[in-house]
PDB file of C-alpha atoms in Angstrom:
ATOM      1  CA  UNK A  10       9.804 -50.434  58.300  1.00 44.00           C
ATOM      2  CA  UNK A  11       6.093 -51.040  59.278  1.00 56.00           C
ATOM      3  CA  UNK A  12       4.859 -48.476  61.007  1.00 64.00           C
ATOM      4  CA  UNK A  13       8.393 -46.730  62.247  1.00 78.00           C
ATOM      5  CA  UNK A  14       8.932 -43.027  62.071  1.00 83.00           C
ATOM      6  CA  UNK A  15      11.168 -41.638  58.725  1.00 84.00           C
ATOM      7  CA  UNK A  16      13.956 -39.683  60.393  1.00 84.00           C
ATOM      8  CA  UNK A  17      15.191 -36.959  57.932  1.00 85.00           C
ATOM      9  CA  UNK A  18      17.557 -34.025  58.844  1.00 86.00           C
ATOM     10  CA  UNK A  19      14.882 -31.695  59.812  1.00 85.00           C
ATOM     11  CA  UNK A  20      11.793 -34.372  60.004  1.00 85.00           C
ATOM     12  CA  UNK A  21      10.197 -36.765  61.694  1.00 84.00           C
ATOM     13  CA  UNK A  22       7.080 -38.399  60.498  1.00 84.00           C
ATOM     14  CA  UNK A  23       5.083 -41.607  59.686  1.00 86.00           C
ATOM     15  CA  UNK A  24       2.575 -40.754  56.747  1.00 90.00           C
ATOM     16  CA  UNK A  25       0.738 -43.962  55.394  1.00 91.00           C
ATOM     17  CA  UNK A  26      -2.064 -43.529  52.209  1.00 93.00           C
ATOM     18  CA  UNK A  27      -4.218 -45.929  51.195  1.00 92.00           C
ATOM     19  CA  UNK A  28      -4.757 -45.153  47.128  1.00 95.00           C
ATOM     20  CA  UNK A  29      -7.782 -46.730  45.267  1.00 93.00           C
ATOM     21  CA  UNK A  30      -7.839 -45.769  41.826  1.00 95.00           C
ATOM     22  CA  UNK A  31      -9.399 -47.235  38.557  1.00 93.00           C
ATOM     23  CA  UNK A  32      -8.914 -47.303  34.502  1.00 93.00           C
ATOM     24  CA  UNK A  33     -10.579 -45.180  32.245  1.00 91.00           C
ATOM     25  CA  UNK A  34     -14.037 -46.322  31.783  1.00 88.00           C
ATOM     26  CA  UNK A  35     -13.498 -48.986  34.648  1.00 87.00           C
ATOM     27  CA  UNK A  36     -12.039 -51.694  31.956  1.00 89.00           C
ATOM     28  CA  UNK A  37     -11.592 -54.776  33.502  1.00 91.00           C
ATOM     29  CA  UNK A  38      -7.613 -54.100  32.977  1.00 90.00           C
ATOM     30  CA  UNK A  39      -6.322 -56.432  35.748  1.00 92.00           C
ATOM     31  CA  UNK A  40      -8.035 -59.420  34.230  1.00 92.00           C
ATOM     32  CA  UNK A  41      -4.889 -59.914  31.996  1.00 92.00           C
ATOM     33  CA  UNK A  42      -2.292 -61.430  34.574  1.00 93.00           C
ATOM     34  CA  UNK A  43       0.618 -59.887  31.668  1.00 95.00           C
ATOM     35  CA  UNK A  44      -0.477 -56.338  32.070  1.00 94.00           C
ATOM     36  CA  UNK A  45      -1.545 -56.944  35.831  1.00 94.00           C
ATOM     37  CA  UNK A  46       2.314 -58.468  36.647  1.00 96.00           C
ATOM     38  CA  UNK A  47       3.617 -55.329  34.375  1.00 96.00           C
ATOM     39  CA  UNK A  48       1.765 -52.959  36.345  1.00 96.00           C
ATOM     40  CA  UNK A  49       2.678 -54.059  39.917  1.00 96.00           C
ATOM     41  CA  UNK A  50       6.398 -54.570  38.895  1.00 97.00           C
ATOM     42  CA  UNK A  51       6.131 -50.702  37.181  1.00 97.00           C
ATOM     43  CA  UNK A  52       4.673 -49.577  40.793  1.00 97.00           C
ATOM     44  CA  UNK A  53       7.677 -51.309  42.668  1.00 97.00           C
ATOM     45  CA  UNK A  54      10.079 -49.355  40.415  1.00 97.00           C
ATOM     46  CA  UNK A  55       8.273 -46.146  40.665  1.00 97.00           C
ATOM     47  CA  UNK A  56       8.600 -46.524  44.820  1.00 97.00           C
ATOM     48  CA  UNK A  57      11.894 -47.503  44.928  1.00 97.00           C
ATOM     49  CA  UNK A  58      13.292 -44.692  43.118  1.00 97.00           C
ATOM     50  CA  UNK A  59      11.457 -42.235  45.088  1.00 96.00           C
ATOM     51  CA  UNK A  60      11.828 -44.289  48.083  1.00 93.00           C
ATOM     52  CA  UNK A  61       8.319 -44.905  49.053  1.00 95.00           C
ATOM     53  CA  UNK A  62       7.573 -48.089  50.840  1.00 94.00           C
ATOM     54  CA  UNK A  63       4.811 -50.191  49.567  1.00 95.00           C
ATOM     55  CA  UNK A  64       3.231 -51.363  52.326  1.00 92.00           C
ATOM     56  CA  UNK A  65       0.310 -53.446  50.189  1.00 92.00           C
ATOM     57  CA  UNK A  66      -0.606 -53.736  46.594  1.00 94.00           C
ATOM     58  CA  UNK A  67      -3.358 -55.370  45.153  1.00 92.00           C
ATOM     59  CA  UNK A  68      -5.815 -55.267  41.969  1.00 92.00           C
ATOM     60  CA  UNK A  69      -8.745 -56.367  41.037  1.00 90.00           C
ATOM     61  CA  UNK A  70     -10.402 -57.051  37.912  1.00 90.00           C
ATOM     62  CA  UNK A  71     -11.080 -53.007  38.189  1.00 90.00           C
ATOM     63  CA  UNK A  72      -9.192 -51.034  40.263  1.00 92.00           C
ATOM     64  CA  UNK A  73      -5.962 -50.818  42.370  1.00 94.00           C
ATOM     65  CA  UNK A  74      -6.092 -50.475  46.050  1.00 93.00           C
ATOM     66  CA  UNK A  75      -2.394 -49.522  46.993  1.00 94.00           C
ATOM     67  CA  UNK A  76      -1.244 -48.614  50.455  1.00 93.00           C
ATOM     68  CA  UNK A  77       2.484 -46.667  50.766  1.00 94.00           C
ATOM     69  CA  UNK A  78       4.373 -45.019  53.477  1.00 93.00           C
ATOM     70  CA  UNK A  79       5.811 -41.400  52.009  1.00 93.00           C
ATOM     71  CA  UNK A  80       7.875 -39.043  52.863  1.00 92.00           C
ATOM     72  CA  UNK A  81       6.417 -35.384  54.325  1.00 92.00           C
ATOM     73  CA  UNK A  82       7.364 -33.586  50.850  1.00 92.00           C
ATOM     74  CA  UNK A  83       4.884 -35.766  48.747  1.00 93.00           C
ATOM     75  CA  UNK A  84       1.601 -34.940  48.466  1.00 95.00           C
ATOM     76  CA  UNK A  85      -0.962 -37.519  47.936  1.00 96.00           C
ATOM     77  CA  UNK A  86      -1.729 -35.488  44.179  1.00 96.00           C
ATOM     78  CA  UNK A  87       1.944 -36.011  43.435  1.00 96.00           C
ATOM     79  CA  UNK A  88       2.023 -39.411  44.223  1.00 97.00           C
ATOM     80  CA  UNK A  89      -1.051 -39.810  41.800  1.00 97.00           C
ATOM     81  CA  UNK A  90       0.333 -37.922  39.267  1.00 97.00           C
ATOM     82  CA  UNK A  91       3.719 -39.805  39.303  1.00 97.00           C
ATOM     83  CA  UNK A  92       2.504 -43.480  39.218  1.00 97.00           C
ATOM     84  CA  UNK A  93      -0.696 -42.524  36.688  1.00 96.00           C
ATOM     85  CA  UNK A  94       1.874 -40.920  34.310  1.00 95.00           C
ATOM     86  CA  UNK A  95       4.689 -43.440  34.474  1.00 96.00           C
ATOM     87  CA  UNK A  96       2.524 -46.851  34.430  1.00 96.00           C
ATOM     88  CA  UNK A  97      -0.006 -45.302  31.836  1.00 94.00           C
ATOM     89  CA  UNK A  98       3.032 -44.448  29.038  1.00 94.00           C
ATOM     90  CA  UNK A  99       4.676 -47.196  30.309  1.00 94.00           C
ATOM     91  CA  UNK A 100       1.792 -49.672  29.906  1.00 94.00           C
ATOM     92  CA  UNK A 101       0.558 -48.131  26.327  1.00 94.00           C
ATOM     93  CA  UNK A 102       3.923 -48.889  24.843  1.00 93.00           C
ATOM     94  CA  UNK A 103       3.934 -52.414  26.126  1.00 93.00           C
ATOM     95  CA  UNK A 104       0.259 -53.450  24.740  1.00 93.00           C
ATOM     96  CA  UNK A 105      -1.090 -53.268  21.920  1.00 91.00           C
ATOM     97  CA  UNK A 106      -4.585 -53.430  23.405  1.00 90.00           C
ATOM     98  CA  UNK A 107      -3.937 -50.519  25.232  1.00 91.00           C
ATOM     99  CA  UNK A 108      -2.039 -48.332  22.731  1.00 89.00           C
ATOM    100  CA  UNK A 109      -5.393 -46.722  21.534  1.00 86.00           C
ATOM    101  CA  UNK A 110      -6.301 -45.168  24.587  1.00 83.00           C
ATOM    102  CA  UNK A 111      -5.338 -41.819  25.051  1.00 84.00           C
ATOM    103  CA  UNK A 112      -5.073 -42.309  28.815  1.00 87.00           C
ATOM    104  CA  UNK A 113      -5.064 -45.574  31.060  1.00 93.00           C
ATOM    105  CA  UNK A 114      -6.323 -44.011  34.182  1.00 94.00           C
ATOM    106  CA  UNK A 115      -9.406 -41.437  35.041  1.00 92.00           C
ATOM    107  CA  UNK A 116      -8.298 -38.551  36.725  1.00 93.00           C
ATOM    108  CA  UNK A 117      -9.893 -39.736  40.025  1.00 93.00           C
ATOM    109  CA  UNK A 118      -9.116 -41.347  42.992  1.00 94.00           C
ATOM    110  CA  UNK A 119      -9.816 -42.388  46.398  1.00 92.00           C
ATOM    111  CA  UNK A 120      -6.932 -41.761  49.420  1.00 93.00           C
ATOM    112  CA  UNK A 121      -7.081 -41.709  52.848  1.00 90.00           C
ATOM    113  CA  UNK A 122      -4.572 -41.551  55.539  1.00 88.00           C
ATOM    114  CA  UNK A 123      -3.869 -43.862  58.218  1.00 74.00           C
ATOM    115  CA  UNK A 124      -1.594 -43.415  61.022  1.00 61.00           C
ATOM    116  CA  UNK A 125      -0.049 -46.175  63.594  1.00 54.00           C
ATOM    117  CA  UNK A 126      -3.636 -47.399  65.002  1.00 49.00           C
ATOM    118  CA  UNK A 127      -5.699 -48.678  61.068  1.00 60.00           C
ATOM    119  CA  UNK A 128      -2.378 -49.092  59.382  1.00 63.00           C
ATOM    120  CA  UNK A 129      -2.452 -53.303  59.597  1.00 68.00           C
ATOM    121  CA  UNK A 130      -6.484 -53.193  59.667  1.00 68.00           C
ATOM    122  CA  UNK A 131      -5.826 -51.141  56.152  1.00 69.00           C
ATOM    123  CA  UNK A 132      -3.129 -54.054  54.796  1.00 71.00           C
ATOM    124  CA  UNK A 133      -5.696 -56.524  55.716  1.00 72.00           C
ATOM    125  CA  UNK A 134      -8.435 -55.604  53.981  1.00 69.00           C
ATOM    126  CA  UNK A 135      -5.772 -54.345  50.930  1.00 69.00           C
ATOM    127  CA  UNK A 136      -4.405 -57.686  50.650  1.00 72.00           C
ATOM    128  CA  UNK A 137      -7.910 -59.320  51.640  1.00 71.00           C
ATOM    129  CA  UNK A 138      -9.047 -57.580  48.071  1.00 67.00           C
ATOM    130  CA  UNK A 139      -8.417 -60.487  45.475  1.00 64.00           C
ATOM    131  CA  UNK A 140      -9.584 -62.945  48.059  1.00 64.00           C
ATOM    132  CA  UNK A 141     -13.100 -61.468  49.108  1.00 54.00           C
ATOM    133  CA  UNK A 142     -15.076 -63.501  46.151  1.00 50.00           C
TER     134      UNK A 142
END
């Protein structure tokens, strides 16, 4: 579905956002391929059900640069606040190490939009992320 228009009954639209977003105290959270595997596979889930397409995914040691087509009745805050809340309970109850914290993500974040014209040069440099050292 790269870069095609959502059809709905009374819209048509093509909104891409390109997240970046980072753990509390920018802990190097992604350095642990367990929680790093849990977190992308928690993401996938979260998308599906609210059918969101991932378009690109990709951590470093810390931060998350994540790049999703939506539907017009998100809003880039509600996106935020649905995968922060899910992967941050979710993630806490899976390991130990990160039971103690009282959150696993600041309250911050980057996002941008991106329309038919940067969306490939903004999966590039997404999945260029990992690779860029």
């Amino acid at each position: 579905m790269d870069n095609e228009y959502r059809h709905s009954k009374t819209t048509v639209s093509l909104l891409n956002y390109h997240f970046v977003f980072c753990p509390r105290y920018r802990r190097k959270l992604f350095v642990n391929s367990e929680v790093d595997a849990s977190f992308k596979s928690l993401v996938h889930s979260i998308c599906k059900e609210n059918e969101w397409e991932i378009m690109a995914i990709e951590t470093d040691k810390d931060h998350c640069h994540l790049f999703v087509n939506v539907q017009p009745t998100y809003s880039p805050a509600d996106i935020m606040k649905v995968i922060k809340g899910r992967t941050s309970r979710e993630l806490r109850q899976s390991f130990e190490h990160l039971s103690k914290m009282p959150s696993v993500w600041t309250r911050s974040y980057f996002v941008s939009t991106a329309g038919n014209v940067s969306s490939e040069t903004i999966k590039r440099y997404v999945e260029s992320q990992r690779t860029r050292y």
